[in-house]
Amino acid sequence: DPNLIKIVLVNLLGNAAKYGKDNGEIRLRVARPPDALQVSVWNEGPGFPESARSRLFRRFSRIETPELMKRRGTGVGLYTSWRIIQLHGGKIDAESEEGRWAEFSFRIPQPLGQLAMSSDGLPGRVRS
C-alpha cells in the first residue's frame, strides 16, 4: 500500500530531522533493483550505541542517552515503520557510528518495488 510506505518515509525522515545534528546533513537514497524497492535515510548526528540496536524497533522503546532524551518522542514511530515493512514482506534495519551518524533502511519486494515515484519523491501509485 503506497500510503503506508509514505508513513514509513515520513517517520524515518522525521526522525532524521528530530534526532540528527542541528543543521546537519540528511540523505535520502532510493534504489530499484529488479526485485525490490530499497530506501535509506542517513543523517549526521549522535547516532545510537550498538547495544541499543536490538531495541530500536520495539514498541514504546526509546534510546536513553542524554543527547537523545532531550528530544521528545513516543517510541512508536520506528515500531510502526517496522510493522508496515514486515506486513509488506520486507525488512527494515539500522546502522550507526555513535557520535557521528545513523542510517535507517528498508527493502520491500515486488510488486511493491514497482511503486511509481511521484513529483514529491514519495512513492505513488503502482504501475500496471
Short mmCIF file of C-alpha atoms in Angstrom, two decimals:
data_model
loop_
_atom_site.label_atom_id
_atom_site.label_comp_id
_atom_site.label_asym_id
_atom_site.label_seq_id
_atom_site.Cartn_x
_atom_site.Cartn_y
_atom_site.Cartn_z
CA ASP A 1 0.00 0.00 0.00
CA PRO A 2 1.71 3.21 -1.14
CA ASN A 3 0.06 5.25 1.64
CA LEU A 4 1.59 3.01 4.30
CA ILE A 5 5.02 3.27 2.68
CA LYS A 6 4.63 7.07 2.83
CA ILE A 7 4.09 6.73 6.59
CA VAL A 8 7.40 4.86 6.86
CA LEU A 9 9.21 7.54 4.85
CA VAL A 10 7.71 10.34 6.93
CA ASN A 11 8.73 8.53 10.14
CA LEU A 12 12.31 7.93 9.00
CA LEU A 13 12.81 11.44 7.59
CA GLY A 14 11.15 12.97 10.65
CA ASN A 15 13.46 11.05 12.98
CA ALA A 16 16.49 12.09 10.92
CA ALA A 17 15.48 15.73 11.33
CA LYS A 18 14.49 15.41 15.00
CA TYR A 19 17.41 13.34 16.27
CA GLY A 20 20.10 14.49 13.84
CA LYS A 21 22.65 17.21 14.33
CA ASP A 22 21.26 20.76 14.18
CA ASN A 23 21.81 21.97 10.60
CA GLY A 24 23.33 18.55 9.88
CA GLU A 25 23.14 16.67 6.62
CA ILE A 26 20.29 14.26 5.81
CA ARG A 27 20.50 11.94 2.79
CA LEU A 28 17.67 10.00 1.17
CA ARG A 29 18.71 7.22 -1.20
CA VAL A 30 16.33 5.18 -3.34
CA ALA A 31 17.44 2.15 -5.38
CA ARG A 32 15.33 -0.02 -7.62
CA PRO A 33 16.95 -3.38 -8.24
CA PRO A 34 14.84 -5.70 -10.44
CA ASP A 35 13.18 -7.41 -7.50
CA ALA A 36 12.61 -4.67 -4.92
CA LEU A 37 12.48 -1.08 -3.77
CA GLN A 38 15.30 -0.09 -1.39
CA VAL A 39 15.25 3.14 0.59
CA SER A 40 17.70 4.51 3.13
CA VAL A 41 17.72 7.65 5.26
CA TRP A 42 21.10 8.75 6.65
CA ASN A 43 21.76 11.65 8.99
CA GLU A 44 24.63 13.34 10.76
CA GLY A 45 24.19 13.38 14.49
CA PRO A 46 24.59 11.45 17.70
CA GLY A 47 23.60 8.11 16.21
CA PHE A 48 22.96 5.35 18.71
CA PRO A 49 25.06 2.83 20.63
CA GLU A 50 25.35 -0.67 19.12
CA SER A 51 23.92 -2.03 22.38
CA ALA A 52 20.62 -0.24 21.61
CA ARG A 53 20.23 -1.56 18.07
CA SER A 54 18.16 -4.61 19.06
CA ARG A 55 15.62 -2.37 20.83
CA LEU A 56 15.12 0.26 18.11
CA PHE A 57 12.02 -1.27 16.53
CA ARG A 58 10.25 -2.33 19.74
CA ARG A 59 7.01 -0.61 20.65
CA PHE A 60 7.43 2.25 23.16
CA SER A 61 11.21 1.80 23.15
CA ARG A 62 13.44 4.87 23.30
CA ILE A 63 17.21 5.06 23.49
CA GLU A 64 18.13 6.60 26.80
CA THR A 65 21.27 8.59 26.18
CA PRO A 66 21.44 12.16 27.49
CA GLU A 67 21.69 13.55 23.94
CA LEU A 68 18.70 11.61 22.58
CA MET A 69 16.46 12.05 25.63
CA LYS A 70 16.50 15.83 25.03
CA ARG A 71 14.18 15.20 22.07
CA ARG A 72 10.52 14.34 22.61
CA GLY A 73 9.17 11.09 21.26
CA THR A 74 6.67 8.34 21.99
CA GLY A 75 8.64 5.29 20.92
CA VAL A 76 6.05 4.16 18.37
CA GLY A 77 7.36 5.59 15.08
CA LEU A 78 10.06 3.01 14.39
CA TYR A 79 7.82 0.20 15.64
CA THR A 80 5.07 1.34 13.27
CA SER A 81 7.56 1.53 10.41
CA TRP A 82 8.90 -1.93 11.22
CA ARG A 83 5.39 -3.38 11.30
CA ILE A 84 4.39 -1.79 7.98
CA ILE A 85 7.52 -3.06 6.24
CA GLN A 86 7.07 -6.51 7.78
CA LEU A 87 3.45 -6.67 6.56
CA HIS A 88 4.70 -5.85 3.05
CA GLY A 89 7.13 -8.78 3.15
CA GLY A 90 10.17 -6.55 3.58
CA LYS A 91 12.96 -5.85 6.03
CA ILE A 92 14.00 -2.71 7.88
CA ASP A 93 17.31 -2.18 9.64
CA ALA A 94 19.52 0.46 11.21
CA GLU A 95 23.23 1.16 11.46
CA SER A 96 25.16 3.85 13.28
CA GLU A 97 28.54 5.16 14.19
CA GLU A 98 27.78 6.56 17.61
CA GLY A 99 28.51 10.26 17.84
CA ARG A 100 28.67 10.66 14.04
CA TRP A 101 25.71 9.30 12.06
CA ALA A 102 22.74 6.95 11.82
CA GLU A 103 21.16 5.22 8.83
CA PHE A 104 17.79 3.50 8.62
CA SER A 105 16.97 1.47 5.54
CA PHE A 106 14.24 -0.78 4.26
CA ARG A 107 13.65 -3.09 1.33
CA ILE A 108 10.28 -4.28 0.03
CA PRO A 109 9.86 -6.89 -2.70
CA GLN A 110 7.98 -6.53 -5.96
CA PRO A 111 5.27 -5.89 -6.94
CA LEU A 112 5.56 -3.24 -4.22
CA GLY A 113 9.04 -2.50 -5.51
CA GLN A 114 7.40 -1.24 -8.70
CA LEU A 115 5.92 1.81 -6.99
CA ALA A 116 5.99 4.87 -9.17
CA MET A 117 7.76 7.87 -7.70
CA SER A 118 5.54 10.95 -7.65
CA SER A 119 6.77 14.50 -8.21
CA ASP A 120 7.33 14.95 -4.46
CA GLY A 121 9.76 12.00 -4.47
CA LEU A 122 7.45 9.79 -2.42
CA PRO A 123 6.01 6.51 -3.62
CA GLY A 124 2.85 6.96 -5.63
CA ARG A 125 0.56 4.54 -7.41
CA VAL A 126 1.60 1.07 -8.55
CA ARG A 127 2.43 0.87 -12.25
CA SER A 128 0.39 -1.53 -14.33
#
